[in-house]
Tab-separated table of C-alpha atoms in Angstrom:
chain	number	residue	atom	x	y	z
S	1	PHE	CA	9.270	70.916	170.677
S	2	PHE	CA	9.415	71.170	174.463
S	3	PHE	CA	11.454	67.986	174.664
S	4	ASN	CA	13.993	69.345	172.165
S	5	LEU	CA	14.142	72.664	174.019
S	6	ALA	CA	14.757	70.928	177.326
S	7	LEU	CA	17.430	68.736	175.755
S	8	HIS	CA	19.131	71.792	174.271
S	9	ASN	CA	19.127	73.571	177.642
S	10	MET	CA	20.561	70.491	179.333
S	11	ARG	CA	23.384	70.440	176.818
S	12	ILE	CA	24.176	74.088	177.502
S	13	VAL	CA	24.214	73.475	181.252
S	14	LEU	CA	26.456	70.437	180.792
S	15	ALA	CA	28.857	72.430	178.611
S	16	ILE	CA	29.085	75.138	181.289
S	17	VAL	CA	29.750	72.529	183.985
S	18	ILE	CA	32.497	70.935	181.876
S	19	PHE	CA	34.079	74.343	181.305
S	20	PHE	CA	34.290	75.170	185.005
S	21	VAL	CA	35.398	71.694	186.052
S	22	VAL	CA	38.220	71.691	183.500
S	23	GLY	CA	39.148	75.223	184.518
S	24	ALA	CA	39.461	74.069	188.113
S	25	LEU	CA	41.627	71.113	187.070
S	26	CYS	CA	43.897	73.016	184.692
S	27	GLY	CA	44.398	76.273	186.545
S	28	PRO	CA	46.069	75.610	189.914
S	29	PHE	CA	49.513	76.844	188.897
S	30	ASP	CA	49.160	80.465	190.003
S	31	ALA	CA	48.305	79.578	193.604
S	32	GLU	CA	50.985	76.882	193.770
S	33	ILE	CA	53.684	79.147	192.355
S	34	MET	CA	52.691	81.999	194.681
S	35	ASN	CA	53.047	79.601	197.602
S	36	LEU	CA	56.675	79.107	196.570
S	37	PHE	CA	57.220	82.769	197.507
S	38	SER	CA	56.000	82.205	201.053
S	39	GLN	CA	56.670	78.537	201.881
S	40	GLU	CA	60.218	77.247	202.122
S	41	GLN	CA	60.821	74.137	200.038
S	42	THR	CA	63.297	71.390	200.916
S	43	GLY	CA	64.919	68.757	198.770
S	44	GLU	CA	68.194	67.544	197.304
S	45	GLY	CA	70.677	69.554	195.293
S	46	THR	CA	72.653	67.793	192.569
S	47	TYR	CA	74.770	68.789	189.577
S	48	TYR	CA	74.458	68.254	185.837
S	49	GLY	CA	77.311	70.370	184.502
S	50	ALA	CA	77.714	73.819	182.987
S	51	SER	CA	74.667	74.813	180.968
S	52	THR	CA	73.358	77.931	179.273
S	53	GLY	CA	70.013	76.649	178.112
S	54	GLY	CA	67.425	73.967	178.456
S	55	SER	CA	63.705	73.350	178.280
S	56	CYS	CA	62.882	76.986	179.089
S	57	THR	CA	64.617	78.289	175.920
S	58	LEU	CA	66.133	81.147	177.911
S	59	ASP	CA	69.424	81.349	176.056
S	60	SER	CA	70.717	83.123	172.935
S	61	PRO	CA	71.262	85.280	174.951
S	62	THR	CA	70.229	84.738	178.548
S	63	PRO	CA	68.023	87.624	179.769
S	64	PRO	CA	69.415	89.914	182.504
S	65	SER	CA	67.079	88.309	185.049
S	66	GLY	CA	69.131	85.123	184.670
S	67	SER	CA	72.612	86.323	183.781
S	68	ASN	CA	72.746	88.464	186.947
S	69	GLN	CA	72.224	85.485	189.281
S	70	ASP	CA	74.650	83.048	190.915
S	71	ILE	CA	73.606	79.686	189.477
S	72	ARG	CA	71.286	78.374	186.768
S	73	VAL	CA	69.201	75.390	187.848
S	74	ALA	CA	66.846	72.759	186.479
S	75	ILE	CA	63.749	72.538	188.657
S	76	ASN	CA	62.040	69.245	189.379
S	77	SER	CA	59.242	68.101	187.078
S	78	PRO	CA	56.324	68.492	189.547
S	79	GLN	CA	57.227	72.131	190.184
S	80	TYR	CA	58.000	72.974	186.541
S	81	TYR	CA	54.275	73.619	186.075
S	82	GLY	CA	54.225	73.152	182.329
S	83	SER	CA	56.979	75.850	181.955
S	84	ALA	CA	55.277	78.427	184.225
S	85	ALA	CA	58.276	78.198	186.600
S	86	CYS	CA	60.700	79.181	183.821
S	87	GLY	CA	62.591	82.383	184.552
S	88	MET	CA	61.796	82.262	188.270
S	89	CYS	CA	64.473	83.298	190.752
S	90	MET	CA	64.962	81.545	194.074
S	91	GLN	CA	67.129	81.847	197.152
S	92	MET	CA	68.771	78.471	197.755
S	93	THR	CA	70.633	77.503	200.911
S	94	GLY	CA	72.773	74.470	201.669
S	95	ASP	CA	74.779	73.624	204.777
S	96	GLY	CA	77.050	70.972	203.286
S	97	VAL	CA	75.004	68.031	204.574
S	98	GLY	CA	74.892	65.135	202.152
S	99	SER	CA	77.249	62.850	200.269
S	100	GLY	CA	79.704	63.404	197.467
S	101	ALA	CA	82.779	65.403	196.571
S	102	ASP	CA	81.356	68.921	196.124
S	103	PRO	CA	79.088	70.073	198.970
S	104	ILE	CA	76.488	72.779	198.504
S	105	ASP	CA	77.305	75.166	201.330
S	106	GLY	CA	76.053	78.750	201.510
S	107	THR	CA	73.196	80.868	200.212
S	108	PHE	CA	72.782	81.602	196.496
S	109	ILE	CA	70.313	83.257	194.125
S	110	VAL	CA	69.447	80.713	191.441
S	111	PHE	CA	67.557	81.040	188.146
S	112	VAL	CA	65.269	78.383	186.632
S	113	ASP	CA	66.108	77.688	182.988
S	114	ASN	CA	65.525	73.942	182.710
S	115	ILE	CA	63.580	70.905	183.931
S	116	CYS	CA	64.917	67.856	185.746
S	117	PRO	CA	62.492	65.061	184.801
S	118	GLU	CA	63.924	62.574	187.301
S	119	CYS	CA	64.004	64.953	190.272
S	120	SER	CA	61.439	64.767	193.069
S	121	SER	CA	59.472	67.701	194.432
S	122	GLY	CA	61.770	70.199	196.124
S	123	ASP	CA	64.895	69.021	194.276
S	124	LEU	CA	67.091	71.297	192.183
S	125	ASP	CA	69.743	70.208	189.659
S	126	LEU	CA	72.526	72.795	189.433
S	127	GLY	CA	73.840	73.798	186.011
S	128	GLU	CA	77.487	73.629	186.985
S	129	SER	CA	80.133	70.989	187.519
S	130	GLY	CA	80.055	69.046	190.753
S	131	ASP	CA	79.366	65.729	192.439
S	132	GLY	CA	77.006	64.429	195.098
S	133	ARG	CA	73.570	64.840	196.641
S	134	TRP	CA	73.138	67.592	199.218
S	135	ASP	CA	70.340	68.792	201.467
S	136	ILE	CA	69.019	72.171	200.347
S	137	SER	CA	66.178	74.540	201.100
S	138	TRP	CA	64.872	77.290	198.852
S	139	ILE	CA	62.184	79.903	198.464
S	140	ALA	CA	61.105	81.877	195.393
S	141	VAL	CA	62.066	85.568	195.331
S	142	PRO	CA	61.617	88.448	192.862
S	143	CYS	CA	64.610	88.420	190.525
S	144	PRO	CA	67.039	90.899	192.119
S	145	GLY	CA	69.151	93.535	190.460
S	146	SER	CA	68.471	96.077	187.762
S	147	ILE	CA	67.083	93.719	185.150
S	148	GLY	CA	65.201	96.323	183.095
S	149	ASN	CA	61.891	95.779	181.341
S	150	LEU	CA	60.076	92.782	179.927
S	151	GLN	CA	61.646	91.250	176.843
S	152	TYR	CA	60.157	89.004	174.179
S	153	MET	CA	61.327	86.483	171.614
S	154	GLY	CA	59.472	84.787	168.778
S	155	GLN	CA	60.006	81.377	167.268
S	156	GLY	CA	58.787	80.065	163.911
S	157	SER	CA	56.158	82.794	163.615
S	158	ASN	CA	54.298	84.301	160.664
S	159	PRO	CA	51.145	86.432	160.156
S	160	PHE	CA	48.918	83.412	160.827
S	161	TYR	CA	50.850	81.771	163.652
S	162	VAL	CA	52.544	83.532	166.556
S	163	LYS	CA	54.787	81.745	169.027
S	164	LEU	CA	55.958	84.349	171.521
S	165	GLN	CA	57.985	84.121	174.723
S	166	VAL	CA	57.928	86.572	177.632
S	167	ARG	CA	61.346	86.825	179.267
S	168	ASN	CA	63.207	88.948	181.809
S	169	HIS	CA	60.269	89.090	184.221
S	170	VAL	CA	60.635	89.875	187.925
S	171	ILE	CA	58.122	87.155	188.822
S	172	PRO	CA	56.725	84.258	186.749
S	173	VAL	CA	54.173	84.826	184.008
S	174	SER	CA	50.734	83.248	184.249
S	175	GLU	CA	49.172	84.027	180.868
S	176	MET	CA	49.337	86.209	177.780
S	177	THR	CA	46.614	87.459	175.448
S	178	ILE	CA	46.848	89.160	172.059
S	179	PHE	CA	44.445	91.702	170.565
S	180	ASP	CA	42.813	90.387	167.394
S	181	ASN	CA	39.349	90.621	165.826
S	182	GLY	CA	38.327	93.414	168.170
S	183	ALA	CA	39.145	91.650	171.452
S	184	TYR	CA	41.977	90.141	173.466
S	185	GLN	CA	42.410	86.492	172.501
S	186	SER	CA	43.894	83.820	174.744
S	187	MET	CA	47.275	82.366	173.873
S	188	THR	CA	48.238	78.790	174.738
S	189	ARG	CA	51.278	78.070	176.894
S	190	THR	CA	53.797	75.539	175.569
S	191	THR	CA	56.139	73.336	177.579
S	192	ASP	CA	59.188	75.127	176.119
S	193	ASN	CA	58.120	78.464	177.675
S	194	PHE	CA	56.262	80.146	174.808
S	195	PHE	CA	52.677	81.205	174.126
S	196	GLU	CA	50.988	80.306	170.826
S	197	TYR	CA	48.193	81.917	168.842
S	198	ASN	CA	46.633	80.993	165.500
S	199	ALA	CA	45.191	83.959	163.615
S	200	ALA	CA	42.376	83.744	161.113
S	201	TYR	CA	42.528	85.252	157.629
S	202	PRO	CA	43.825	87.865	156.738
S	203	GLY	CA	46.352	87.309	159.540
S	204	LEU	CA	48.275	89.693	161.776
S	205	SER	CA	50.444	92.611	160.746
S	206	GLY	CA	52.263	95.658	162.060
S	207	THR	CA	52.195	96.505	165.760
S	208	LEU	CA	50.329	94.088	168.019
S	209	ASP	CA	48.788	94.803	171.427
S	210	ILE	CA	49.446	92.146	174.054
S	211	ARG	CA	48.452	91.775	177.694
S	212	VAL	CA	50.712	89.865	180.104
S	213	THR	CA	49.518	88.596	183.496
S	214	ALA	CA	51.812	87.591	186.359
S	215	VAL	CA	51.101	84.735	188.769
S	216	ASP	CA	50.055	87.219	191.462
S	217	GLY	CA	47.445	88.828	189.193
S	218	GLN	CA	49.422	91.875	188.024
S	219	VAL	CA	48.543	92.844	184.453
S	220	VAL	CA	50.656	94.921	182.082
S	221	ASP	CA	49.798	96.005	178.546
S	222	ASP	CA	52.560	96.156	175.968
S	223	GLN	CA	53.087	96.375	172.233
S	224	VAL	CA	55.226	94.195	169.998
S	225	SER	CA	56.022	94.251	166.299
S	226	LEU	CA	55.279	91.271	164.088
S	227	ASN	CA	58.595	91.930	162.351
S	228	ASP	CA	60.406	91.590	165.688
S	229	ILE	CA	58.525	88.388	166.475
S	230	THR	CA	59.389	86.765	163.141
S	231	SER	CA	63.067	87.756	163.510
S	232	GLY	CA	63.548	85.073	166.173
S	233	GLN	CA	65.757	87.396	168.241
S	234	PRO	CA	65.072	88.847	171.720
S	235	PHE	CA	63.567	92.346	171.650
S	236	ASN	CA	62.005	94.930	173.939
S	237	GLY	CA	58.426	96.119	174.027
S	238	ASN	CA	57.353	99.577	175.163
S	239	GLY	CA	59.129	99.367	178.500
S	240	VAL	CA	56.942	97.697	181.130
S	241	GLN	CA	57.763	95.386	184.024
S	242	PHE	CA	55.984	93.726	186.949
S	243	ASP	CA	56.367	94.990	190.502
S	244	SER	CA	57.477	92.690	193.295
S	245	PRO	CA	54.736	90.133	193.946
S	246	ASN	CA	51.608	91.021	195.851
S	247	GLN	CA	52.679	88.836	198.730
S	248	ALA	CA	49.943	86.897	200.463
S	249	SER	CA	49.870	84.360	203.254
S	250	PRO	CA	50.186	80.744	202.122
S	251	ASP	CA	47.026	79.323	200.599
S	252	PRO	CA	45.931	76.487	202.924
S	253	SER	CA	44.098	74.811	200.050
S	254	VAL	CA	47.347	74.331	198.153
S	255	THR	CA	49.477	71.417	199.278
S	256	SER	CA	53.189	72.114	199.144
S	257	ALA	CA	54.858	69.902	196.563
S	258	ALA	CA	57.951	69.522	198.736
S	259	SER	CA	58.360	68.066	202.180
S	260	SER	CA	57.878	70.444	205.085
S	261	SER	CA	60.897	68.970	206.799
S	262	SER	CA	64.080	71.005	206.625
S	263	THR	CA	66.274	67.910	206.505
S	264	ARG	CA	66.226	64.726	204.529
S	265	THR	CA	67.171	61.256	205.655
S	266	PRO	CA	69.834	59.794	203.371
S	267	SER	CA	68.958	56.576	201.565
S	268	PRO	CA	71.382	53.833	202.673
S	269	THR	CA	71.140	52.223	199.254
S	270	ARG	CA	71.788	55.431	197.398
S	271	ASP	CA	74.316	57.060	199.686
S	272	SER	CA	76.458	53.955	200.065
S	273	ALA	CA	77.135	54.068	196.336
S	274	VAL	CA	78.685	57.524	196.275
S	275	SER	CA	81.587	57.970	193.913
S	276	THR	CA	83.905	60.856	194.727
S	277	SER	CA	85.762	60.574	191.454
S	278	SER	CA	85.026	63.161	188.781
S	279	THR	CA	86.566	61.039	186.010
S	280	ARG	CA	84.519	58.268	184.472
S	281	THR	CA	85.102	55.777	181.657
S	282	SER	CA	82.626	55.818	178.809
S	283	SER	CA	80.096	53.034	178.538
S	284	PRO	CA	78.830	52.338	174.982
S	285	THR	CA	75.473	51.253	176.361
S	286	ARG	CA	75.061	54.280	178.547
S	287	ASP	CA	76.585	56.971	176.338
S	288	SER	CA	74.592	55.899	173.323
S	289	ALA	CA	71.463	56.564	175.320
S	290	VAL	CA	72.310	60.200	175.961
S	291	SER	CA	69.503	62.354	174.597
S	292	THR	CA	70.064	65.810	173.169
S	293	SER	CA	66.466	66.800	173.705
S	294	SER	CA	65.355	69.016	176.568
S	295	THR	CA	63.872	66.110	178.524
S	296	ARG	CA	64.507	62.410	178.784
S	297	THR	CA	62.843	59.243	179.934
S	298	PRO	CA	65.059	57.307	182.356
S	299	SER	CA	66.510	54.131	180.841
S	300	SER	CA	66.413	51.164	183.168
S	301	THR	CA	69.196	49.526	181.161
S	302	ARG	CA	71.458	52.522	181.423
S	303	ASP	CA	70.600	53.441	184.978
S	304	SER	CA	71.363	49.953	186.245
S	305	ALA	CA	74.813	49.831	184.634
S	306	VAL	CA	77.242	50.865	187.384
S	307	SER	CA	80.865	51.677	186.626
S	308	SER	CA	83.353	53.234	189.026
S	309	THR	CA	85.186	55.297	186.392
S	310	ARG	CA	83.963	56.826	183.178
S	311	THR	CA	85.127	59.089	180.378
S	312	PRO	CA	82.379	60.755	178.348
S	313	SER	CA	81.813	59.777	174.745
S	314	ASN	CA	83.440	62.091	172.205
S	315	THR	CA	80.206	62.504	170.299
S	316	PRO	CA	78.197	64.132	173.112
S	317	ASP	CA	81.226	66.191	174.204
S	318	ASP	CA	81.375	67.876	170.789
S	319	ALA	CA	77.891	69.225	171.326
S	320	ALA	CA	77.717	69.912	175.031
S	321	THR	CA	79.040	69.015	178.440
S	322	VAL	CA	78.273	65.400	179.190
S	323	ILE	CA	77.326	64.453	182.714
S	324	VAL	CA	77.813	60.832	183.621
S	325	ASP	CA	75.389	58.969	185.858
S	326	ASP	CA	76.124	55.339	186.688
S	327	GLY	CA	72.848	54.635	188.393
S	328	ASP	CA	74.393	55.380	191.774
S	329	GLY	CA	72.485	58.643	191.915
S	330	TYR	CA	75.582	60.862	191.803
S	331	LEU	CA	76.664	62.990	188.910
S	332	SER	CA	80.072	64.048	187.676
S	333	SER	CA	80.779	66.547	184.923
S	334	THR	CA	83.782	66.206	182.646
S	335	SER	CA	83.672	69.751	181.334
S	336	ASP	CA	82.392	73.106	182.522
S	337	SER	CA	82.654	74.968	179.222
S	338	SER	CA	79.457	74.202	177.351
S	339	ASP	CA	76.860	76.482	175.808
S	340	SER	CA	74.164	74.035	174.929
S	341	SER	CA	70.406	74.232	174.975
S	342	THR	CA	70.127	70.577	175.746
S	343	SER	CA	68.543	69.589	179.014
S	344	ASN	CA	70.028	67.774	181.915
S	345	SER	CA	68.566	64.751	180.226
S	346	SER	CA	71.506	62.494	180.983
S	347	ASN	CA	71.681	63.140	184.693
S	348	ASN	CA	70.425	62.614	188.165
S	349	SER	CA	69.078	59.063	188.000
S	350	SER	CA	67.969	57.852	191.418
S	351	ASP	CA	68.453	54.480	193.026
S	352	ASP	CA	66.123	51.564	192.477
S	353	SER	CA	64.007	52.615	195.441
S	354	SER	CA	63.124	55.885	193.725
S	355	ASP	CA	62.487	54.490	190.231
S	356	SER	CA	58.824	54.013	191.021
S	357	SER	CA	58.453	57.662	192.035
S	358	ASP	CA	60.123	58.814	188.810
S	359	SER	CA	57.247	57.446	186.799
S	360	SER	CA	54.805	59.517	188.866
S	361	ASP	CA	56.779	62.693	188.193
S	362	ASP	CA	56.031	62.810	184.461
S	363	ASP	CA	55.594	66.230	182.958
S	364	SER	CA	52.296	67.491	184.359
S	365	SER	CA	51.576	69.495	181.248
S	366	ALA	CA	50.807	66.336	179.291
S	367	SER	CA	47.964	65.422	181.621
S	368	TYR	CA	46.551	68.922	181.500
S	369	LEU	CA	46.728	68.889	177.707
S	370	ALA	CA	44.838	65.611	177.692
S	371	ILE	CA	42.199	67.024	180.035
S	372	GLY	CA	41.861	70.148	177.923
S	373	SER	CA	41.518	68.148	174.725
S	374	PHE	CA	38.873	65.930	176.283
S	375	SER	CA	36.942	68.927	177.558
S	376	LEU	CA	36.871	70.580	174.142
S	377	PHE	CA	35.672	67.340	172.569
S	378	ALA	CA	32.982	66.981	175.224
S	379	ILE	CA	31.774	70.554	174.763
S	380	PHE	CA	31.502	70.158	170.969
S	381	PHE	CA	29.721	66.852	171.479
S	382	VAL	CA	27.069	68.117	173.879
S	383	LEU	CA	26.430	71.208	171.771
């Protein structure tokens, strides 16, 4: 009896340890994102063509927090934070230093609506037509202007499954909970900028109470209708919004994902291959590899095929603006009139010297999902 009791207590202690260890591994995003509001980031600015959508699913229509800003951008994979950076506004500055035909020169307010899987920490891929790689610096800011209150949008929802997005926020959202079975229940963040919840029988109905937490710890309570969620269209709650962030000094325990240097040294290999032409001839090998999904895995075959001129394939052009990348690291857009939710998946490939770093910039959410799954399995096992 005493042996079994001791074994049971050890299992409980082990389960608690696993819970806190996994929590420490999976919950660093708030501190890292808050540091973006106080620590200037540096990197390269590139172009992937006109875009009105992407991995963040912030189109149809774009919320005021994004439509009021100068440029829409895809943020690099390490600082995408599993979609927690979606909807964030930043002040970006360039001084025209770099290589290519279209320098980034000036200060702009930019809005994150996409991910650039191939970009390194600190890099931003601009959702407009242009060419080249340019030194930039940026810092996160509260989305300026009169953007109104929080908005929401559902996707594929029903009384037993809710997939809900928070949009039009002044600062990024950390988490969302929903009131069910007498208590607020956690919702799970998805990589396409939604939160999911599975309800037990008899399911959800009518008006639902939700609680939304910002990355700086602000909490607002709101109400949403299940009918509005299942409509799949953006809608308003009861009229709440976050304040400007509770600014704090940089957290010394959080390592900045971008270099602290304000300038970058050009790569001789990469920068010597700059093409200043915005017209390119289609390559069957390359254009057939263009993905219409929100992210892409770089193709070594495609990225090594260099051509001085290209014209985009008719097939991708019918769906969206096609950005051509010959493996020289510089992008050219053939159209600036696209309204596609596809990602900048066919852009921004680096030179051979950066291919090894691309593999280390895989979407961080996958690793956290794996850790979370393992932790749940371990907890069930020890109990």
